[in-house]
Backbone as a chain_set.jsonl record, in Angstrom:
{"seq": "XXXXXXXXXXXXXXXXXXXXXXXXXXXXXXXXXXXXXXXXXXXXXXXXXXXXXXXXXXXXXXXXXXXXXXXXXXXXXXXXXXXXXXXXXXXXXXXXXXXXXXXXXXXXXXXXXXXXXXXXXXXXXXXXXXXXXXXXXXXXXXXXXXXXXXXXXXXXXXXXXX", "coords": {"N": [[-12.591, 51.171, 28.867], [-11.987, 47.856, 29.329], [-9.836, 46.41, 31.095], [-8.436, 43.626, 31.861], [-9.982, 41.168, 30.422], [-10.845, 38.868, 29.665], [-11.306, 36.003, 28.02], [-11.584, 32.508, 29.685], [-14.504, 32.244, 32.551], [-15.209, 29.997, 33.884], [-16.398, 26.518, 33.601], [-18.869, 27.306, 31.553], [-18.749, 29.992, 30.619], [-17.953, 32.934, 29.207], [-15.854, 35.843, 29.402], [-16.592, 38.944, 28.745], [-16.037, 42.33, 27.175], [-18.527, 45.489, 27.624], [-19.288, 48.623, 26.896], [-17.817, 49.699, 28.643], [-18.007, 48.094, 30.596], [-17.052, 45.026, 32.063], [-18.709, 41.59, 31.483], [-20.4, 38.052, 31.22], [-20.506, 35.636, 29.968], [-22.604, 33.174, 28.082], [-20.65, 30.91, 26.816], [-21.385, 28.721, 25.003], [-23.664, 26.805, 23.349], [-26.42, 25.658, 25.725], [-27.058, 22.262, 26.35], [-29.748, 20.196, 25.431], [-33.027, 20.341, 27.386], [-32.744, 17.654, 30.313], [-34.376, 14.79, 31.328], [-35.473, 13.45, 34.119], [-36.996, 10.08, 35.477], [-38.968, 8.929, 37.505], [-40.29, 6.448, 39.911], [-42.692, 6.282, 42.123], [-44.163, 4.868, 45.067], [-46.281, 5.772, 47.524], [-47.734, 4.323, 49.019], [-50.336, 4.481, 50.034], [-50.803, 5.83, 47.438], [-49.889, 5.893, 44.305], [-47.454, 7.483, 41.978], [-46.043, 8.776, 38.93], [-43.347, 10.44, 38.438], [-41.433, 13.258, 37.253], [-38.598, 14.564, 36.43], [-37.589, 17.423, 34.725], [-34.981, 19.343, 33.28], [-32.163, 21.499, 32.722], [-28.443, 20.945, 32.385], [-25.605, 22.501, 31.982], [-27.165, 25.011, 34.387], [-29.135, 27.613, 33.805], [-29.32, 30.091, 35.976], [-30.691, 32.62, 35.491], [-32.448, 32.371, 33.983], [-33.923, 29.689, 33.763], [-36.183, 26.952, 34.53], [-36.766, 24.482, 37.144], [-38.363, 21.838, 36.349], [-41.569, 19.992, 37.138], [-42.952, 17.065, 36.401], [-46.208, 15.423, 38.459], [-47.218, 12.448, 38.171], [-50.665, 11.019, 39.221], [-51.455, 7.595, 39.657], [-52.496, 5.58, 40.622], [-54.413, 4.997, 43.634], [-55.6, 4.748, 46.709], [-59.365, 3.769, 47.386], [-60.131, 4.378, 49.859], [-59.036, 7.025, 49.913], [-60.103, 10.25, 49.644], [-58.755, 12.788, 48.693], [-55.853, 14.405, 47.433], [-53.438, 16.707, 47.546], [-51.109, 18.513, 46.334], [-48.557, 20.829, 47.569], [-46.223, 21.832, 47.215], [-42.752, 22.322, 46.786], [-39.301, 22.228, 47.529], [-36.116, 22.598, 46.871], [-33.192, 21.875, 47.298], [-29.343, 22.178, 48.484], [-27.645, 20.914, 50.565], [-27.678, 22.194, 53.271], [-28.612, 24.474, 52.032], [-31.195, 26.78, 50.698], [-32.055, 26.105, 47.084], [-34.503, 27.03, 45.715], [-37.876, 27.696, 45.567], [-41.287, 26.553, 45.464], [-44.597, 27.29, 46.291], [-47.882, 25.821, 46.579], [-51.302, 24.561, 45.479], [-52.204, 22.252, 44.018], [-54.333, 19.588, 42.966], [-54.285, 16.368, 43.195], [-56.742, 14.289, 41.904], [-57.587, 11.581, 40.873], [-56.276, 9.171, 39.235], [-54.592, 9.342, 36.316], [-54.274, 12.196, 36.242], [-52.034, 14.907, 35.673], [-49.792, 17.084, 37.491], [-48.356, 19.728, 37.481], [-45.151, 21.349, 38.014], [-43.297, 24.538, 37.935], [-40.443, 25.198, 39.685], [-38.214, 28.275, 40.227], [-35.353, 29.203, 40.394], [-33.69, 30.529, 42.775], [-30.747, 30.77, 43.369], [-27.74, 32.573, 43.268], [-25.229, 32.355, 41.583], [-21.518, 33.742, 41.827], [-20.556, 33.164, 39.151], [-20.462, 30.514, 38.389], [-21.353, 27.351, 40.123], [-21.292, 24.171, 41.397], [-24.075, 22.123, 42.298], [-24.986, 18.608, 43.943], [-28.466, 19.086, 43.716], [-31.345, 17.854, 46.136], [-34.561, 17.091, 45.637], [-37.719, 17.79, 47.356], [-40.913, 17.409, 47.677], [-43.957, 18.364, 48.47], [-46.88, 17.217, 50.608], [-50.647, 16.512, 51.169], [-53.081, 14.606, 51.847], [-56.494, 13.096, 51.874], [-58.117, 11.067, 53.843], [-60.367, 8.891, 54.797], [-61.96, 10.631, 57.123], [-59.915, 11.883, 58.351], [-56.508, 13.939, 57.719], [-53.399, 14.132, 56.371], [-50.204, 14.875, 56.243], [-47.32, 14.505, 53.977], [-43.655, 13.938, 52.373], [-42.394, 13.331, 49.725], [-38.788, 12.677, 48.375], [-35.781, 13.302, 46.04], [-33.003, 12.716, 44.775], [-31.18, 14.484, 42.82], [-28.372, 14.376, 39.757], [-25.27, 15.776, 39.883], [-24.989, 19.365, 39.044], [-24.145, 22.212, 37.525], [-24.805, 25.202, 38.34], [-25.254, 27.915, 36.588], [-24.549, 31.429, 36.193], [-24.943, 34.01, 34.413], [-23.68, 37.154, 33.594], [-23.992, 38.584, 31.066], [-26.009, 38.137, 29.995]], "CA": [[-11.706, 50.015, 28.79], [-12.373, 47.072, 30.832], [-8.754, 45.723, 31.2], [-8.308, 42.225, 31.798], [-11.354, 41.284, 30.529], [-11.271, 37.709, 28.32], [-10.987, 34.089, 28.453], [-13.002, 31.833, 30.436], [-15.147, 32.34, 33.78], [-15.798, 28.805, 34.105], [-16.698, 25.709, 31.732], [-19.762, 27.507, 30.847], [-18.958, 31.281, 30.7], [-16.618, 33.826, 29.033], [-15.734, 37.313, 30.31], [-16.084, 39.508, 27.247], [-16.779, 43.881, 27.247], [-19.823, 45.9, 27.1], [-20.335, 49.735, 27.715], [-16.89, 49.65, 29.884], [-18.29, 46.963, 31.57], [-16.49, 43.609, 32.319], [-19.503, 41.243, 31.858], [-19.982, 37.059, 31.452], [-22.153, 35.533, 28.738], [-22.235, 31.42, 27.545], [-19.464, 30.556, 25.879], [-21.676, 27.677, 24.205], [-25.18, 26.723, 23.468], [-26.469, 24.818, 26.034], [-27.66, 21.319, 26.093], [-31.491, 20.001, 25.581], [-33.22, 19.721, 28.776], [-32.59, 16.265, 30.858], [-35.621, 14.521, 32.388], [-34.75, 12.243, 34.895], [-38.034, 9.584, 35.951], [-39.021, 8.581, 39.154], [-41.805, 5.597, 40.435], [-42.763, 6.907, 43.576], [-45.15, 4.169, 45.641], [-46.103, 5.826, 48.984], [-48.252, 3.172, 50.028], [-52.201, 4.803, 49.909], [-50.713, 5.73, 46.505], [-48.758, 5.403, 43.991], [-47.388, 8.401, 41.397], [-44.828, 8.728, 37.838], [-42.472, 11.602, 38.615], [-40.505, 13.427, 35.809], [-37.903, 16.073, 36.609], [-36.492, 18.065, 33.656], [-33.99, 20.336, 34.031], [-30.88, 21.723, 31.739], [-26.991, 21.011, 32.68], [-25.619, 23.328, 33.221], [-28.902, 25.586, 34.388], [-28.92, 28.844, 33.659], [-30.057, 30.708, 37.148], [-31.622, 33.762, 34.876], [-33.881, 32.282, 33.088], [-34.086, 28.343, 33.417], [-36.897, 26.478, 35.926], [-36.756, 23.165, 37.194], [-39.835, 21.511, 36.48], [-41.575, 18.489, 38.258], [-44.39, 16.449, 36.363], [-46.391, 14.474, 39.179], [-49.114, 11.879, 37.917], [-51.473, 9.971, 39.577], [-50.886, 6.454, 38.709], [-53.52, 4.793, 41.48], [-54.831, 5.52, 45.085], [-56.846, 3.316, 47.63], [-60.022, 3.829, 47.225], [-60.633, 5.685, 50.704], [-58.647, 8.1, 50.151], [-60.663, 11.303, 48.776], [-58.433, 14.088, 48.37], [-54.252, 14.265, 47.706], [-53.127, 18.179, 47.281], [-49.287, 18.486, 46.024], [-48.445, 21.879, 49.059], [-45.398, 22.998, 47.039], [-41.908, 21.616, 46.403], [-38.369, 22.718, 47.799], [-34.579, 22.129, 45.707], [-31.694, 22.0, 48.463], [-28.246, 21.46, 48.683], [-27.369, 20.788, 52.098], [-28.738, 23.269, 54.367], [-28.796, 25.968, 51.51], [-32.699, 26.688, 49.651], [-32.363, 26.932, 45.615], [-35.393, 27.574, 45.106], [-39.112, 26.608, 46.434], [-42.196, 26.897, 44.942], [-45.726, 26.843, 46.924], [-48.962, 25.646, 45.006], [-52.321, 23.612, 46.309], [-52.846, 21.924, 43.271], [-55.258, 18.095, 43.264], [-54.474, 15.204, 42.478], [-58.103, 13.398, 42.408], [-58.274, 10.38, 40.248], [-55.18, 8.56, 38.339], [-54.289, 9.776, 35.215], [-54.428, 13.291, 36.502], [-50.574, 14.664, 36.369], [-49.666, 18.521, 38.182], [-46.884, 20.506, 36.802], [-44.467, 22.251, 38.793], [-41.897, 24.864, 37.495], [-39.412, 25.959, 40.24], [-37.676, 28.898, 39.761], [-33.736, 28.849, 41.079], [-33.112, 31.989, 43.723], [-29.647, 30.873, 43.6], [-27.487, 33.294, 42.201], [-23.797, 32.273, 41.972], [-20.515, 34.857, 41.166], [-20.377, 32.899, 37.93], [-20.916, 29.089, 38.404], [-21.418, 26.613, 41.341], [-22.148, 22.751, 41.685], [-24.886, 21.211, 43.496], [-25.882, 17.748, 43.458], [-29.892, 18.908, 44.416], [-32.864, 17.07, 46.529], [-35.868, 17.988, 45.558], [-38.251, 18.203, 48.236], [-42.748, 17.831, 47.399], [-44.672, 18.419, 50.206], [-47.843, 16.952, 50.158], [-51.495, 16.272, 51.806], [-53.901, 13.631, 51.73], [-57.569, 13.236, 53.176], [-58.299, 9.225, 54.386], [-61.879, 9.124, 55.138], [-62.43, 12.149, 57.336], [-58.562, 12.79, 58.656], [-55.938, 14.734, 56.921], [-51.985, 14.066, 56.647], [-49.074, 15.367, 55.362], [-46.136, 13.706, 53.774], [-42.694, 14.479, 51.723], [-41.385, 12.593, 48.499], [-37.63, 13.4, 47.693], [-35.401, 12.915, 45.148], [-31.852, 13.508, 44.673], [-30.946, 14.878, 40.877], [-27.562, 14.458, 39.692], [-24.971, 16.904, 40.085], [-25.776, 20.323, 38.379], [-23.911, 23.079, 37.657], [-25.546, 26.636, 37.852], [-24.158, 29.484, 35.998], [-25.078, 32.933, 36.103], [-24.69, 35.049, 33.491], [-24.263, 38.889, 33.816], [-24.865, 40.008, 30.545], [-27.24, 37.691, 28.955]], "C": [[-11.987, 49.091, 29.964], [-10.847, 46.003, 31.55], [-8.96, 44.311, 30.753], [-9.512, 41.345, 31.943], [-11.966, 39.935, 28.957], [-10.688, 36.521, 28.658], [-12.396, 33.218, 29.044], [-13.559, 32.7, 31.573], [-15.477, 31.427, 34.64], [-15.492, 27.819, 32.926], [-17.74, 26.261, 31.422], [-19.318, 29.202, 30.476], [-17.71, 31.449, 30.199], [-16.998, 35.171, 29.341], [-15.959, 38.029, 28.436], [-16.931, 41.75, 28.076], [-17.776, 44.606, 26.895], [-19.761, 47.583, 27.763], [-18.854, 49.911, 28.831], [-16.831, 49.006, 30.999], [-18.146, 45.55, 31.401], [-17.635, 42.147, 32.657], [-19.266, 39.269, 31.562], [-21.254, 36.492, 30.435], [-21.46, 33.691, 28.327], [-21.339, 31.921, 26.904], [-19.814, 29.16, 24.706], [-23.09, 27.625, 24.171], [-25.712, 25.498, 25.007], [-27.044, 23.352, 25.924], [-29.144, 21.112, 26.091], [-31.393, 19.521, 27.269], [-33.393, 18.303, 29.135], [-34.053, 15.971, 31.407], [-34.493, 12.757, 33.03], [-36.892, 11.22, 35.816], [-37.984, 9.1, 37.171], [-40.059, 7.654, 39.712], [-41.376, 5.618, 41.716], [-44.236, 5.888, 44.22], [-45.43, 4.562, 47.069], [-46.873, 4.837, 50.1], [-49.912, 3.176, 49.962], [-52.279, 5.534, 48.85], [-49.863, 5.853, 45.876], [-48.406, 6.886, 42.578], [-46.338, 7.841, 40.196], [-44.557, 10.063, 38.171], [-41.39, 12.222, 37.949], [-40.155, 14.563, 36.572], [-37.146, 16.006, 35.847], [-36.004, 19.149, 33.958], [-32.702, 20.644, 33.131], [-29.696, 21.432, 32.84], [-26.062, 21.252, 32.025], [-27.222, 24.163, 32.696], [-28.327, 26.794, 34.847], [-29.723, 29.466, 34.433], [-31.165, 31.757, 36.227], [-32.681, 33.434, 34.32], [-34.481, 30.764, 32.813], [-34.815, 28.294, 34.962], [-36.745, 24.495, 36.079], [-38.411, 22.489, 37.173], [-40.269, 19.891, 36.305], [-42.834, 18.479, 37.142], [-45.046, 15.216, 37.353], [-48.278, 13.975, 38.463], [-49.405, 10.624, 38.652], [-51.695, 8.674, 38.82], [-52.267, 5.448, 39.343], [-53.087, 5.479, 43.083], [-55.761, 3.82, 45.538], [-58.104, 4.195, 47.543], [-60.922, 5.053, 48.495], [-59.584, 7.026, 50.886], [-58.769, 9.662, 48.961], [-60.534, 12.622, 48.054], [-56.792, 14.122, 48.289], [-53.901, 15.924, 46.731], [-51.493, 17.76, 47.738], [-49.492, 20.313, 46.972], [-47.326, 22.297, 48.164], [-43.516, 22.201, 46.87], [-40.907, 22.772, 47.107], [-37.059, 22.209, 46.849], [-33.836, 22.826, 46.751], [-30.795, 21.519, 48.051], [-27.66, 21.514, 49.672], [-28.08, 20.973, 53.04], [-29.159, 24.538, 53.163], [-30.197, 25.631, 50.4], [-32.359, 27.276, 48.34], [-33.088, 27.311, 45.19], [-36.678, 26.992, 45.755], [-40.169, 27.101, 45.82], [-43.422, 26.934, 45.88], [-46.975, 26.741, 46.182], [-50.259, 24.627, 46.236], [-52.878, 23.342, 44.898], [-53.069, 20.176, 43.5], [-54.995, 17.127, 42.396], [-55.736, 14.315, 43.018], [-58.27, 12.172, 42.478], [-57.063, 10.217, 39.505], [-55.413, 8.642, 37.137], [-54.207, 10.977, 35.434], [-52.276, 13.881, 36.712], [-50.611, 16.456, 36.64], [-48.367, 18.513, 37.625], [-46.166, 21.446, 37.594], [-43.591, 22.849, 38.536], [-41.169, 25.497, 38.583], [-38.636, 26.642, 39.83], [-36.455, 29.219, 41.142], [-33.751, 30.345, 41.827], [-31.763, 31.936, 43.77], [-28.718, 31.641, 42.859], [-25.562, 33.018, 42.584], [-22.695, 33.531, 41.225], [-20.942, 34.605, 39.539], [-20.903, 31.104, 37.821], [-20.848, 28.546, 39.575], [-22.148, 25.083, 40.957], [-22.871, 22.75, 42.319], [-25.564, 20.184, 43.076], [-27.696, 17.997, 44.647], [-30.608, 17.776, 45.445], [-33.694, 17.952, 46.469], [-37.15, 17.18, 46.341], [-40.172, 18.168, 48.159], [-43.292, 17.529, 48.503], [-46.36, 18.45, 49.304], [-48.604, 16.356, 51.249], [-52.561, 15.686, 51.307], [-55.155, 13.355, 52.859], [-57.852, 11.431, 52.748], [-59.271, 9.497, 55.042], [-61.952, 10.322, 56.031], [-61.087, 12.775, 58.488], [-57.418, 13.319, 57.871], [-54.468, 15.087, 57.543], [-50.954, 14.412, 55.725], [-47.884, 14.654, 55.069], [-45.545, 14.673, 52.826], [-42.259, 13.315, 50.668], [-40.403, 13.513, 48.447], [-36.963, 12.515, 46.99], [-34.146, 13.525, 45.061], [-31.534, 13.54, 43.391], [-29.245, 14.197, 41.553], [-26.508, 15.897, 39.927], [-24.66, 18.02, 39.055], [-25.082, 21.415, 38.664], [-24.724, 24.197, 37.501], [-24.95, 27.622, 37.202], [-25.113, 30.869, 36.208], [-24.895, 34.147, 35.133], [-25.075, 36.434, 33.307], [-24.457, 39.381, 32.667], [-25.671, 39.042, 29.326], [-27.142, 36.128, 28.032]], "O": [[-12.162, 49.382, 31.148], [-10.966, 45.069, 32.342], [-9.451, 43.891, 29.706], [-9.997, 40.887, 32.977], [-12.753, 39.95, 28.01], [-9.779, 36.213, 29.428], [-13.615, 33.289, 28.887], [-13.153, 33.86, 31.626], [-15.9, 31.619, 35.78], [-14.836, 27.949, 31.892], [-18.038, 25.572, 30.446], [-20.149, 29.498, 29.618], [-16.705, 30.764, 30.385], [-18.144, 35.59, 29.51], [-15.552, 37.616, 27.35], [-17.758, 42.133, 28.903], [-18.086, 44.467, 25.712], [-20.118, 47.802, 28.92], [-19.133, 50.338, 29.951], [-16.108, 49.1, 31.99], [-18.934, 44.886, 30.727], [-17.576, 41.607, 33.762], [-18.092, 38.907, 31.648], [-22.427, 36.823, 30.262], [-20.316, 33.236, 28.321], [-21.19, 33.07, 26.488], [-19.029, 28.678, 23.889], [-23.739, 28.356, 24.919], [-25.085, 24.439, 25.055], [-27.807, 23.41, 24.961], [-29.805, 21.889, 26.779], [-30.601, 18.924, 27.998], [-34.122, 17.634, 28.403], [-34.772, 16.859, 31.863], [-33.685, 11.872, 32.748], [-37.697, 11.838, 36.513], [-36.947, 8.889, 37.799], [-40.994, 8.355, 40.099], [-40.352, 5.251, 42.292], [-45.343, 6.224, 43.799], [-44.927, 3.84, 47.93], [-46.752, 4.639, 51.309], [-50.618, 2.172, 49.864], [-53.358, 6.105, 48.687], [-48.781, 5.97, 46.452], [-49.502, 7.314, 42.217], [-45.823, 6.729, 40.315], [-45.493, 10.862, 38.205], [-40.303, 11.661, 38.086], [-40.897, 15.334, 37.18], [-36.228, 15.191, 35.76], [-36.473, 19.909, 34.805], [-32.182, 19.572, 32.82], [-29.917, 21.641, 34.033], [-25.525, 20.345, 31.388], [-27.953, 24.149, 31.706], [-27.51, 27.066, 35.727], [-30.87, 29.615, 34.014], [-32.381, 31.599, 36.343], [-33.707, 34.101, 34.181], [-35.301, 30.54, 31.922], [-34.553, 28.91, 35.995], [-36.657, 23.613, 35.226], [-39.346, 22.735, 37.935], [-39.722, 18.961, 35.712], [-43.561, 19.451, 36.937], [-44.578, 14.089, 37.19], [-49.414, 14.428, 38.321], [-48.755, 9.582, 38.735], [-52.038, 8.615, 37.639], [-52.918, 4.708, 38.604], [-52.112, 6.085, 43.528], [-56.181, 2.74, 45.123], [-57.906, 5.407, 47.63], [-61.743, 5.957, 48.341], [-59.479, 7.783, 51.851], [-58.062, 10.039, 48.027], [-61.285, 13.295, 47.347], [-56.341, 13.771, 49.38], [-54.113, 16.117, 45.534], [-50.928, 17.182, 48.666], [-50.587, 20.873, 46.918], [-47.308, 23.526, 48.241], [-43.715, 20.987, 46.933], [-41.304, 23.921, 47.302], [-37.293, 21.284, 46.072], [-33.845, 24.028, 47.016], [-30.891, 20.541, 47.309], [-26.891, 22.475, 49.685], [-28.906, 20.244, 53.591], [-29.957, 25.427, 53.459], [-30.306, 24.7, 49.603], [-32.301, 28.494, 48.173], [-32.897, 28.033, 44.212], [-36.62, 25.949, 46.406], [-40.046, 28.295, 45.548], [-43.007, 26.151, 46.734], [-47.175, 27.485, 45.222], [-50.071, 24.207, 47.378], [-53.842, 23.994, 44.496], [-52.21, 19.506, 44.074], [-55.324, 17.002, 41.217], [-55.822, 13.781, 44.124], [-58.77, 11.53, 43.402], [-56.687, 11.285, 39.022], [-56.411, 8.071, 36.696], [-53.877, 11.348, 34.308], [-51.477, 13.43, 37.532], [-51.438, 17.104, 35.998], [-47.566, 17.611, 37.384], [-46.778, 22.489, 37.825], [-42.563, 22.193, 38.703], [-41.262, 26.714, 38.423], [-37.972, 26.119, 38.935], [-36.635, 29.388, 42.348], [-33.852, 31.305, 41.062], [-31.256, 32.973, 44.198], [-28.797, 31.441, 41.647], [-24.902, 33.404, 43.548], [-23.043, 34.141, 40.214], [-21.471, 35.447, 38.814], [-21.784, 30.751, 37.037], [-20.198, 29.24, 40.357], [-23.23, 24.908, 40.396], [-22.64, 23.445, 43.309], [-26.454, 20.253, 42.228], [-28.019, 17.461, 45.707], [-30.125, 16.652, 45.31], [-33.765, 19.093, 46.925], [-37.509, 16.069, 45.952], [-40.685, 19.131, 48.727], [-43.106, 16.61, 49.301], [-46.85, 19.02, 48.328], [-48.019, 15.787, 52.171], [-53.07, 16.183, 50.302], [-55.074, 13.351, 54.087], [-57.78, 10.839, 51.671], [-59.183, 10.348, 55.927], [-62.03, 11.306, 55.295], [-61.187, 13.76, 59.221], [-57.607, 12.727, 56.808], [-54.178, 15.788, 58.513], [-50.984, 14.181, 54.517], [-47.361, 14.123, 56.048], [-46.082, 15.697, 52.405], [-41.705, 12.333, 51.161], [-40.594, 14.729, 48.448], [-37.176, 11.303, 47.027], [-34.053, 14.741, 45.232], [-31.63, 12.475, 42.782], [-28.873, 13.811, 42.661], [-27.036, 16.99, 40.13], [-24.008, 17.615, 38.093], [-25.146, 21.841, 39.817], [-25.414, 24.221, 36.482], [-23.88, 28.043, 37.639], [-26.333, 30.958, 36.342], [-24.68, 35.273, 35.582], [-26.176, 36.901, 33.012], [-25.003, 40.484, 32.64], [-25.825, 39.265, 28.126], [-28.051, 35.805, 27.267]]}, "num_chains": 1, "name": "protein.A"}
């Protein structure tokens, strides 16, 4: 018997029994994933930036994922490696990915799926920034920069039994 063990958990979750165990499962389907676009000009080049993402995002099994494409570059600059992406809310890390994948030549776009470490009781807000760390070679020196982006705000849920 799991007692008192029904109703909500949240707006996304209901409590329901399993096995004598008091567990937490959608209470709805969720929505299609959002993309949100982004024209990102850093100056020695220029990118299109797509982040899709479900709301609410289901920690277990949902990734946030970044498309970055090369849109144009300056001409001396021979090499631009995407280093890896971070998703914060405040001071706290949701998730971070690390990667050394090339952007060479415009039209070229890199795919990034972040996967959420955050694991809440049952649900939690955060309006995200997401975080791409990135390096660029300019005739024969080599610098690092950050694009960010703040999403909207994003509930997480967690669901213990599936």
């Amino acid at each position: 018997d799991c007692g008192q063990c029904l109703g909500p958990a949240g707006k996304y979750l209901t409590y329901y029994c399993s096995n004598q165990t008091c567990l937490t499962q959608l209470s709805a389907t969720l929505p299609a994933a959002k993309t949100v676009f982004e024209d990102k000009d850093i100056g020695l080049f220029h990118t299109e930036n797509r982040y899709t993402y479900t709301n609410p995002f289901n920690v277990r099994n949902a990734t946030l994922d970044i498309d970055i494409k090369l849109t144009e570059k300056r001409e001396d600059i021979t090499v631009i490696r995407i280093l890896g992406a971070r998703v914060l809310s405040k001071q706290q890390e949701l998730g971070t990915i690390k990667t050394t994948k090339t952007l060479n030549t415009p039209g070229i776009t890199v795919k990034l799926n972040i996967p959420i470490t955050l694991r809440p009781l049952y649900e939690e807000d955060h309006t995200p920034t997401v975080i791409i760390t990135y390096d660029y070679q300019q005739r024969d020196r080599i610098d690092q920069g950050t694009m960010s982006k703040v999403l909207e705000q994003i509930t997480f849920i967690n669901p213990t039994g599936g």
